PDB file of C-alpha atoms and ligand atoms in Angstrom:
ATOM      1  CA  MET A  30      18.396 204.808   8.279  1.00 63.00           C
ATOM      2  CA  ALA A  31      21.134 203.551   5.938  1.00 78.00           C
ATOM      3  CA  GLU A  32      20.071 201.514   2.920  1.00 93.00           C
ATOM      4  CA  VAL A  33      20.474 197.752   3.227  1.00 97.00           C
ATOM      5  CA  SER A  34      22.961 196.426   0.635  1.00 98.00           C
ATOM      6  CA  LEU A  35      22.245 193.466  -1.607  1.00 98.00           C
ATOM      7  CA  GLY A  36      24.970 190.905  -2.193  1.00 98.00           C
ATOM      8  CA  VAL A  37      24.093 188.592  -5.065  1.00 98.00           C
ATOM      9  CA  ASN A  38      25.273 184.991  -4.856  1.00 98.00           C
ATOM     10  CA  VAL A  39      25.857 183.594  -8.374  1.00 98.00           C
ATOM     11  CA  ASP A  40      26.746 179.983  -7.394  1.00 97.00           C
ATOM     12  CA  HIS A  41      23.698 178.566  -9.114  1.00 97.00           C
ATOM     13  CA  VAL A  42      24.625 180.053 -12.474  1.00 98.00           C
ATOM     14  CA  ALA A  43      27.618 177.704 -12.186  1.00 98.00           C
ATOM     15  CA  THR A  44      25.284 174.894 -11.047  1.00 97.00           C
ATOM     16  CA  ILE A  45      23.509 175.081 -14.434  1.00 97.00           C
ATOM     17  CA  ARG A  46      26.869 174.995 -16.238  1.00 97.00           C
ATOM     18  CA  GLN A  47      28.058 172.003 -14.201  1.00 97.00           C
ATOM     19  CA  ALA A  48      24.817 170.094 -14.886  1.00 96.00           C
ATOM     20  CA  ARG A  49      26.020 169.645 -18.494  1.00 97.00           C
ATOM     21  CA  GLY A  50      29.757 170.213 -18.224  1.00 96.00           C
ATOM     22  CA  THR A  51      29.520 173.083 -20.720  1.00 98.00           C
ATOM     23  CA  ASP A  52      31.398 176.378 -20.548  1.00 97.00           C
ATOM     24  CA  TYR A  53      28.154 178.374 -20.248  1.00 98.00           C
ATOM     25  CA  PRO A  54      26.409 180.097 -18.503  1.00 98.00           C
ATOM     26  CA  ASP A  55      29.289 182.137 -17.083  1.00 98.00           C
ATOM     27  CA  PRO A  56      28.914 183.219 -13.434  1.00 98.00           C
ATOM     28  CA  VAL A  57      31.206 186.193 -14.110  1.00 98.00           C
ATOM     29  CA  GLU A  58      28.804 187.490 -16.769  1.00 98.00           C
ATOM     30  CA  ALA A  59      25.951 187.077 -14.262  1.00 98.00           C
ATOM     31  CA  ALA A  60      27.934 188.958 -11.603  1.00 98.00           C
ATOM     32  CA  LEU A  61      28.516 191.905 -13.943  1.00 98.00           C
ATOM     33  CA  ALA A  62      24.804 192.013 -14.836  1.00 98.00           C
ATOM     34  CA  ALA A  63      23.901 191.927 -11.111  1.00 98.00           C
ATOM     35  CA  GLU A  64      26.249 194.859 -10.473  1.00 98.00           C
ATOM     36  CA  ARG A  65      24.690 196.845 -13.325  1.00 98.00           C
ATOM     37  CA  ALA A  66      21.292 196.281 -11.704  1.00 98.00           C
ATOM     38  CA  GLY A  67      22.407 197.581  -8.305  1.00 98.00           C
ATOM     39  CA  ALA A  68      24.072 194.735  -6.394  1.00 98.00           C
ATOM     40  CA  SER A  69      26.568 196.071  -3.848  1.00 98.00           C
ATOM     41  CA  SER A  70      28.651 192.900  -3.772  1.00 98.00           C
ATOM     42  CA  ILE A  71      29.001 189.492  -5.390  1.00 98.00           C
ATOM     43  CA  THR A  72      29.140 186.313  -3.350  1.00 98.00           C
ATOM     44  CA  ILE A  73      30.530 182.961  -4.449  1.00 98.00           C
ATOM     45  CA  HIS A  74      30.920 179.810  -2.380  1.00 96.00           C
ATOM     46  CA  LEU A  75      33.999 177.765  -3.201  1.00 96.00           C
ATOM     47  CA  ARG A  76      32.951 174.413  -1.834  1.00 93.00           C
ATOM     48  CA  GLU A  77      35.430 171.731  -0.923  1.00 91.00           C
ATOM     49  CA  ASP A  78      33.892 169.456  -3.619  1.00 90.00           C
ATOM     50  CA  ARG A  79      33.823 172.318  -6.225  1.00 92.00           C
ATOM     51  CA  ARG A  80      30.265 171.298  -7.118  1.00 92.00           C
ATOM     52  CA  HIS A  81      29.461 174.675  -8.717  1.00 94.00           C
ATOM     53  CA  ILE A  82      32.045 177.459  -8.399  1.00 96.00           C
ATOM     54  CA  ASN A  83      35.581 176.272  -9.218  1.00 96.00           C
ATOM     55  CA  ASP A  84      39.053 177.718  -8.655  1.00 96.00           C
ATOM     56  CA  SER A  85      39.163 179.284 -12.111  1.00 97.00           C
ATOM     57  CA  ASP A  86      35.813 181.075 -11.475  1.00 97.00           C
ATOM     58  CA  VAL A  87      37.252 182.483  -8.252  1.00 97.00           C
ATOM     59  CA  SER A  88      40.329 183.950  -9.996  1.00 97.00           C
ATOM     60  CA  LYS A  89      38.265 185.402 -12.851  1.00 98.00           C
ATOM     61  CA  MET A  90      35.668 186.818 -10.473  1.00 98.00           C
ATOM     62  CA  ALA A  91      38.327 188.513  -8.329  1.00 97.00           C
ATOM     63  CA  LEU A  92      39.549 190.391 -11.419  1.00 97.00           C
ATOM     64  CA  ALA A  93      36.137 191.176 -12.911  1.00 98.00           C
ATOM     65  CA  VAL A  94      34.023 192.273  -9.940  1.00 98.00           C
ATOM     66  CA  LYS A  95      33.721 196.050  -9.719  1.00 98.00           C
ATOM     67  CA  THR A  96      31.876 196.298  -6.392  1.00 98.00           C
ATOM     68  CA  LYS A  97      33.349 193.860  -3.888  1.00 98.00           C
ATOM     69  CA  LEU A  98      33.822 190.123  -3.726  1.00 98.00           C
ATOM     70  CA  ASN A  99      32.534 188.080  -0.792  1.00 98.00           C
ATOM     71  CA  LEU A 100      34.054 184.599  -0.770  1.00 98.00           C
ATOM     72  CA  GLU A 101      32.049 182.053   1.176  1.00 97.00           C
ATOM     73  CA  MET A 102      34.016 179.070   2.363  1.00 96.00           C
ATOM     74  CA  ALA A 103      34.588 176.484   5.068  1.00 95.00           C
ATOM     75  CA  ALA A 104      37.152 177.349   7.754  1.00 93.00           C
ATOM     76  CA  THR A 105      39.620 174.718   6.505  1.00 93.00           C
ATOM     77  CA  ASP A 106      43.377 175.286   6.099  1.00 92.00           C
ATOM     78  CA  GLU A 107      43.047 174.934   2.303  1.00 93.00           C
ATOM     79  CA  MET A 108      40.340 177.609   2.063  1.00 95.00           C
ATOM     80  CA  ILE A 109      42.051 180.006   4.489  1.00 96.00           C
ATOM     81  CA  GLU A 110      45.222 179.832   2.338  1.00 95.00           C
ATOM     82  CA  ILE A 111      43.232 180.465  -0.872  1.00 96.00           C
ATOM     83  CA  ALA A 112      41.536 183.511   0.681  1.00 97.00           C
ATOM     84  CA  ALA A 113      44.725 184.900   2.237  1.00 97.00           C
ATOM     85  CA  ALA A 114      46.376 184.788  -1.219  1.00 96.00           C
ATOM     86  CA  LEU A 115      43.361 186.138  -3.134  1.00 97.00           C
ATOM     87  CA  LYS A 116      42.456 188.852  -0.600  1.00 97.00           C
ATOM     88  CA  PRO A 117      38.757 189.335  -1.458  1.00 98.00           C
ATOM     89  CA  ALA A 118      37.162 192.272   0.386  1.00 98.00           C
ATOM     90  CA  ASP A 119      35.034 189.886   2.456  1.00 98.00           C
ATOM     91  CA  VAL A 120      35.048 186.254   3.509  1.00 98.00           C
ATOM     92  CA  CYS A 121      32.080 184.518   5.098  1.00 97.00           C
ATOM     93  CA  LEU A 122      33.005 181.354   6.996  1.00 96.00           C
ATOM     94  CA  VAL A 123      30.326 178.663   6.759  1.00 95.00           C
ATOM     95  CA  PRO A 124      29.990 175.051   7.929  1.00 91.00           C
ATOM     96  CA  GLU A 125      30.148 172.507   5.142  1.00 75.00           C
ATOM     97  CA  ARG A 126      29.190 168.878   4.760  1.00 71.00           C
ATOM     98  CA  ARG A 127      29.675 167.134   1.452  1.00 57.00           C
ATOM     99  CA  GLU A 128      26.267 165.432   1.471  1.00 60.00           C
ATOM    100  CA  GLU A 129      24.230 168.582   2.164  1.00 65.00           C
ATOM    101  CA  LEU A 130      22.138 170.247  -0.568  1.00 67.00           C
ATOM    102  CA  THR A 131      23.019 173.694   0.754  1.00 66.00           C
ATOM    103  CA  THR A 132      24.478 175.210   3.919  1.00 62.00           C
ATOM    104  CA  GLU A 133      22.071 173.721   6.424  1.00 71.00           C
ATOM    105  CA  GLY A 134      22.870 175.391   9.725  1.00 78.00           C
ATOM    106  CA  GLY A 135      25.113 178.036  11.188  1.00 90.00           C
ATOM    107  CA  LEU A 136      28.715 177.574  12.173  1.00 92.00           C
ATOM    108  CA  ALA A 137      29.213 176.231  15.713  1.00 92.00           C
ATOM    109  CA  VAL A 138      31.489 178.910  17.136  1.00 94.00           C
ATOM    110  CA  ARG A 139      31.099 178.352  20.901  1.00 95.00           C
ATOM    111  CA  GLY A 140      33.776 175.896  21.983  1.00 93.00           C
ATOM    112  CA  ARG A 141      35.823 176.498  18.807  1.00 92.00           C
ATOM    113  CA  GLU A 142      36.943 180.069  19.551  1.00 91.00           C
ATOM    114  CA  ASN A 143      40.596 179.001  20.018  1.00 91.00           C
ATOM    115  CA  GLU A 144      40.581 177.126  16.708  1.00 91.00           C
ATOM    116  CA  LEU A 145      38.872 179.936  14.785  1.00 94.00           C
ATOM    117  CA  ALA A 146      40.738 182.916  16.274  1.00 95.00           C
ATOM    118  CA  PRO A 147      44.107 182.293  14.504  1.00 95.00           C
ATOM    119  CA  ARG A 148      42.302 181.712  11.180  1.00 96.00           C
ATOM    120  CA  LEU A 149      40.382 184.955  11.600  1.00 96.00           C
ATOM    121  CA  ALA A 150      43.601 186.741  12.511  1.00 96.00           C
ATOM    122  CA  ARG A 151      45.322 185.350   9.378  1.00 96.00           C
ATOM    123  CA  LEU A 152      42.536 186.738   7.176  1.00 97.00           C
ATOM    124  CA  ALA A 153      42.453 190.064   9.039  1.00 97.00           C
ATOM    125  CA  ASP A 154      46.229 190.388   8.442  1.00 97.00           C
ATOM    126  CA  ALA A 155      45.542 189.874   4.715  1.00 97.00           C
ATOM    127  CA  GLY A 156      43.100 192.799   4.855  1.00 97.00           C
ATOM    128  CA  VAL A 157      39.984 190.614   4.567  1.00 98.00           C
ATOM    129  CA  LYS A 158      36.829 191.401   6.547  1.00 98.00           C
ATOM    130  CA  VAL A 159      35.468 188.134   7.933  1.00 98.00           C
ATOM    131  CA  SER A 160      31.921 187.309   8.887  1.00 98.00           C
ATOM    132  CA  LEU A 161      30.778 184.114  10.584  1.00 97.00           C
ATOM    133  CA  PHE A 162      27.574 182.516   9.313  1.00 96.00           C
ATOM    134  CA  ILE A 163      25.646 181.663  12.467  1.00 96.00           C
ATOM    135  CA  ASP A 164      22.167 180.851  13.659  1.00 96.00           C
ATOM    136  CA  PRO A 165      20.322 183.687  15.445  1.00 98.00           C
ATOM    137  CA  ASP A 166      21.561 182.483  18.833  1.00 97.00           C
ATOM    138  CA  LEU A 167      22.754 185.086  21.350  1.00 98.00           C
ATOM    139  CA  ASP A 168      25.547 182.945  22.757  1.00 97.00           C
ATOM    140  CA  GLU A 169      26.883 182.097  19.267  1.00 97.00           C
ATOM    141  CA  ILE A 170      26.974 185.828  18.524  1.00 98.00           C
ATOM    142  CA  SER A 171      28.948 186.472  21.715  1.00 97.00           C
ATOM    143  CA  ALA A 172      31.306 183.627  20.747  1.00 97.00           C
ATOM    144  CA  ALA A 173      31.769 185.186  17.281  1.00 97.00           C
ATOM    145  CA  ARG A 174      32.788 188.441  18.959  1.00 96.00           C
ATOM    146  CA  GLU A 175      35.186 186.592  21.277  1.00 95.00           C
ATOM    147  CA  SER A 176      36.811 184.899  18.249  1.00 95.00           C
ATOM    148  CA  GLY A 177      37.664 188.321  16.867  1.00 95.00           C
ATOM    149  CA  ALA A 178      35.162 188.397  13.976  1.00 97.00           C
ATOM    150  CA  PRO A 179      34.163 191.924  12.923  1.00 98.00           C
ATOM    151  CA  ALA A 180      30.878 190.725  11.367  1.00 98.00           C
ATOM    152  CA  VAL A 181      28.258 187.991  11.522  1.00 98.00           C
ATOM    153  CA  GLU A 182      25.840 186.753   8.889  1.00 98.00           C
ATOM    154  CA  LEU A 183      22.618 185.594  10.524  1.00 98.00           C
ATOM    155  CA  HIS A 184      21.203 182.387   9.033  1.00 97.00           C
ATOM    156  CA  THR A 185      17.664 183.211   7.905  1.00 98.00           C
ATOM    157  CA  GLY A 186      16.873 179.667   6.720  1.00 97.00           C
ATOM    158  CA  ARG A 187      14.572 178.694   9.583  1.00 97.00           C
ATOM    159  CA  TYR A 188      12.584 181.932   9.146  1.00 98.00           C
ATOM    160  CA  ALA A 189      12.400 181.378   5.379  1.00 98.00           C
ATOM    161  CA  ASP A 190      11.136 177.804   5.809  1.00 97.00           C
ATOM    162  CA  ALA A 191       8.440 178.758   8.348  1.00 98.00           C
ATOM    163  CA  ASN A 192       4.903 180.097   7.973  1.00 96.00           C
ATOM    164  CA  GLY A 193       2.442 182.013  10.137  1.00 96.00           C
ATOM    165  CA  GLU A 194       3.193 182.169  13.859  1.00 97.00           C
ATOM    166  CA  ARG A 195       6.332 180.106  13.483  1.00 98.00           C
ATOM    167  CA  ALA A 196       7.714 182.609  10.958  1.00 98.00           C
ATOM    168  CA  ALA A 197       6.875 185.471  13.345  1.00 98.00           C
ATOM    169  CA  LEU A 198       8.766 183.675  16.118  1.00 98.00           C
ATOM    170  CA  GLU A 199      11.796 183.044  13.903  1.00 98.00           C
ATOM    171  CA  LEU A 200      11.744 186.711  12.859  1.00 98.00           C
ATOM    172  CA  GLU A 201      11.727 187.741  16.520  1.00 98.00           C
ATOM    173  CA  LEU A 202      14.796 185.531  17.148  1.00 98.00           C
ATOM    174  CA  LEU A 203      16.515 187.267  14.212  1.00 98.00           C
ATOM    175  CA  ARG A 204      15.574 190.680  15.616  1.00 98.00           C
ATOM    176  CA  ARG A 205      17.007 189.884  19.075  1.00 98.00           C
ATOM    177  CA  ALA A 206      20.116 188.414  17.486  1.00 98.00           C
ATOM    178  CA  ALA A 207      20.628 191.507  15.316  1.00 98.00           C
ATOM    179  CA  LEU A 208      20.273 193.812  18.330  1.00 98.00           C
ATOM    180  CA  HIS A 209      22.731 191.737  20.378  1.00 98.00           C
ATOM    181  CA  ALA A 210      25.271 191.777  17.531  1.00 98.00           C
ATOM    182  CA  VAL A 211      24.936 195.555  17.160  1.00 98.00           C
ATOM    183  CA  GLU A 212      25.441 195.973  20.922  1.00 98.00           C
ATOM    184  CA  LEU A 213      28.679 193.995  20.640  1.00 98.00           C
ATOM    185  CA  GLY A 214      29.845 196.228  17.790  1.00 98.00           C
ATOM    186  CA  LEU A 215      29.513 193.556  15.088  1.00 98.00           C
ATOM    187  CA  GLN A 216      28.406 194.265  11.516  1.00 98.00           C
ATOM    188  CA  VAL A 217      25.153 192.402  10.899  1.00 98.00           C
ATOM    189  CA  ASN A 218      24.543 190.650   7.581  1.00 98.00           C
ATOM    190  CA  ALA A 219      21.860 188.047   6.903  1.00 98.00           C
ATOM    191  CA  GLY A 220      20.912 185.505   4.302  1.00 98.00           C
ATOM    192  CA  HIS A 221      19.721 182.083   3.189  1.00 97.00           C
ATOM    193  CA  GLY A 222      16.384 181.174   1.671  1.00 97.00           C
ATOM    194  CA  LEU A 223      15.337 184.787   1.105  1.00 98.00           C
ATOM    195  CA  THR A 224      12.844 185.539  -1.675  1.00 98.00           C
ATOM    196  CA  VAL A 225      10.887 188.605  -2.816  1.00 98.00           C
ATOM    197  CA  ALA A 226       8.030 187.336  -0.625  1.00 98.00           C
ATOM    198  CA  ASN A 227       9.930 187.096   2.670  1.00 98.00           C
ATOM    199  CA  VAL A 228      12.836 189.550   2.332  1.00 98.00           C
ATOM    200  CA  GLY A 229      11.015 192.735   3.404  1.00 98.00           C
ATOM    201  CA  ALA A 230      10.849 191.880   7.108  1.00 98.00           C
ATOM    202  CA  VAL A 231      14.521 190.850   7.174  1.00 98.00           C
ATOM    203  CA  ALA A 232      15.618 194.037   5.387  1.00 98.00           C
ATOM    204  CA  ALA A 233      13.745 195.990   8.080  1.00 97.00           C
ATOM    205  CA  LEU A 234      15.524 194.300  11.031  1.00 97.00           C
ATOM    206  CA  PRO A 235      17.490 196.707  13.230  1.00 96.00           C
ATOM    207  CA  GLY A 236      21.143 197.119  12.276  1.00 97.00           C
ATOM    208  CA  VAL A 237      21.150 194.907   9.177  1.00 98.00           C
ATOM    209  CA  VAL A 238      23.794 196.126   6.728  1.00 98.00           C
ATOM    210  CA  GLU A 239      23.814 193.514   3.956  1.00 98.00           C
ATOM    211  CA  LEU A 240      21.663 190.650   2.688  1.00 98.00           C
ATOM    212  CA  ASN A 241      23.191 187.836   0.642  1.00 98.00           C
ATOM    213  CA  ILE A 242      20.745 186.197  -1.724  1.00 98.00           C
ATOM    214  CA  GLY A 243      21.347 183.600  -4.416  1.00 98.00           C
ATOM    215  CA  HIS A 244      18.973 180.799  -5.284  1.00 98.00           C
ATOM    216  CA  SER A 245      15.753 182.796  -5.611  1.00 98.00           C
ATOM    217  CA  ILE A 246      17.431 185.515  -7.705  1.00 98.00           C
ATOM    218  CA  VAL A 247      18.944 183.001 -10.138  1.00 98.00           C
ATOM    219  CA  ALA A 248      15.580 181.201 -10.313  1.00 98.00           C
ATOM    220  CA  ARG A 249      13.685 184.435 -11.090  1.00 98.00           C
ATOM    221  CA  ALA A 250      16.358 185.346 -13.650  1.00 98.00           C
ATOM    222  CA  ILE A 251      15.063 182.482 -15.830  1.00 98.00           C
ATOM    223  CA  PHE A 252      11.978 184.624 -16.426  1.00 98.00           C
ATOM    224  CA  LEU A 253      13.248 188.167 -15.905  1.00 98.00           C
ATOM    225  CA  GLY A 254      16.966 188.061 -16.674  1.00 98.00           C
ATOM    226  CA  ILE A 255      19.544 188.729 -13.970  1.00 98.00           C
ATOM    227  CA  GLU A 256      19.041 192.481 -14.105  1.00 98.00           C
ATOM    228  CA  GLY A 257      15.258 192.143 -13.767  1.00 98.00           C
ATOM    229  CA  ALA A 258      15.560 189.669 -10.899  1.00 98.00           C
ATOM    230  CA  VAL A 259      18.023 191.879  -9.001  1.00 98.00           C
ATOM    231  CA  GLY A 260      15.814 194.937  -9.569  1.00 98.00           C
ATOM    232  CA  GLU A 261      12.794 193.033  -8.302  1.00 98.00           C
ATOM    233  CA  MET A 262      14.685 191.975  -5.158  1.00 98.00           C
ATOM    234  CA  LEU A 263      15.869 195.530  -4.487  1.00 98.00           C
ATOM    235  CA  THR A 264      12.254 196.700  -4.739  1.00 98.00           C
ATOM    236  CA  ALA A 265      11.139 193.985  -2.297  1.00 98.00           C
ATOM    237  CA  MET A 266      13.882 195.188   0.085  1.00 98.00           C
ATOM    238  CA  GLY A 267      12.366 198.667  -0.094  1.00 95.00           C
ATOM    239  CA  ARG A 268      15.275 200.030  -2.113  1.00 89.00           C
ATOM    240  CA  ASN A 269      13.701 201.123  -5.419  1.00 68.00           C
TER     241      ASN A 269
HETATM  242  N1  LIG B 314      24.565 183.284   2.887  1.00 56.58           N
HETATM  243  C1  LIG B 314      25.269 182.145   3.109  1.00 56.58           C
HETATM  244  C2  LIG B 314      26.315 182.166   4.160  1.00 56.58           C
HETATM  245  C3  LIG B 314      25.033 180.983   2.341  1.00 56.58           C
HETATM  246  O1  LIG B 314      25.726 179.867   2.575  1.00 56.58           O
HETATM  247  C4  LIG B 314      24.077 181.039   1.298  1.00 56.58           C
HETATM  248  C5  LIG B 314      23.880 179.847   0.433  1.00 56.58           C
HETATM  249  O2  LIG B 314      25.009 179.632  -0.344  1.00 56.58           O
HETATM  250  C6  LIG B 314      23.404 182.250   1.099  1.00 56.58           C
HETATM  251  C7  LIG B 314      23.636 183.344   1.921  1.00 56.58           C
HETATM  252  C8  LIG B 314      22.398 182.412   0.004  1.00 56.58           C
HETATM  253  O3  LIG B 314      21.338 181.552   0.218  1.00 56.58           O
HETATM  254  P1  LIG B 314      20.234 181.376  -0.932  1.00 56.58           P
HETATM  255  O4  LIG B 314      20.936 180.776  -2.112  1.00 56.58           O
HETATM  256  O5  LIG B 314      19.237 180.478  -0.287  1.00 56.58           O
HETATM  257  O6  LIG B 314      19.715 182.759  -1.236  1.00 56.58           O
END
């Protein structure tokens, strides 16, 4: 079985910087440390309100990242143009609402295939691999395939927020979703709310290629440093 890759999301390094309007800590420095510790890619979310990562971070990150850059963004015209010009290896399209604390649910793809398809085609023409961030819902996965996406990222938030039997049920929904996506020929990524305590079962799901993890790694880095926190996560994923 192929190893599951870890993409490290460094948005919250920028959140700490923005809390004081300083020029530190630098998310690029964090990205390079994550790569040294074994991250396979670096994720940043350029939000419409630029609440953490800003346009200058995106340009610097594109030059500095040695593995590959995964740009998370809303499927707006502004963001599609930024990504088509920047040409990161990967783009993950997410829903976005200004008042949310974090990305709260998956993208609603069903019913929007005709709107999304030309945007996906524009990014594919620029050489970008696009994933759609969706809930573990079989019909949404089929809709992602019909829109022309080569990959999906399954939203693990409901699993991460649950305990006991509820968590087992959410994990089963993720497992069925992963199998359905594999059957349709989609690359399967997953993420949101993952920690060293809950990541193992997600890393073991059938067909999962990449996990994208941010908040818990940056939080653990306060105590362990970025390299320690990434190493700890890789161990929890069964990688070390
Ligand atoms: N994947 C996607 C698509 C996300 O929007 C986020 C949050 O920015 C993550 C993964 C990482 O989530 P967390 O910060 O909870 O690890």
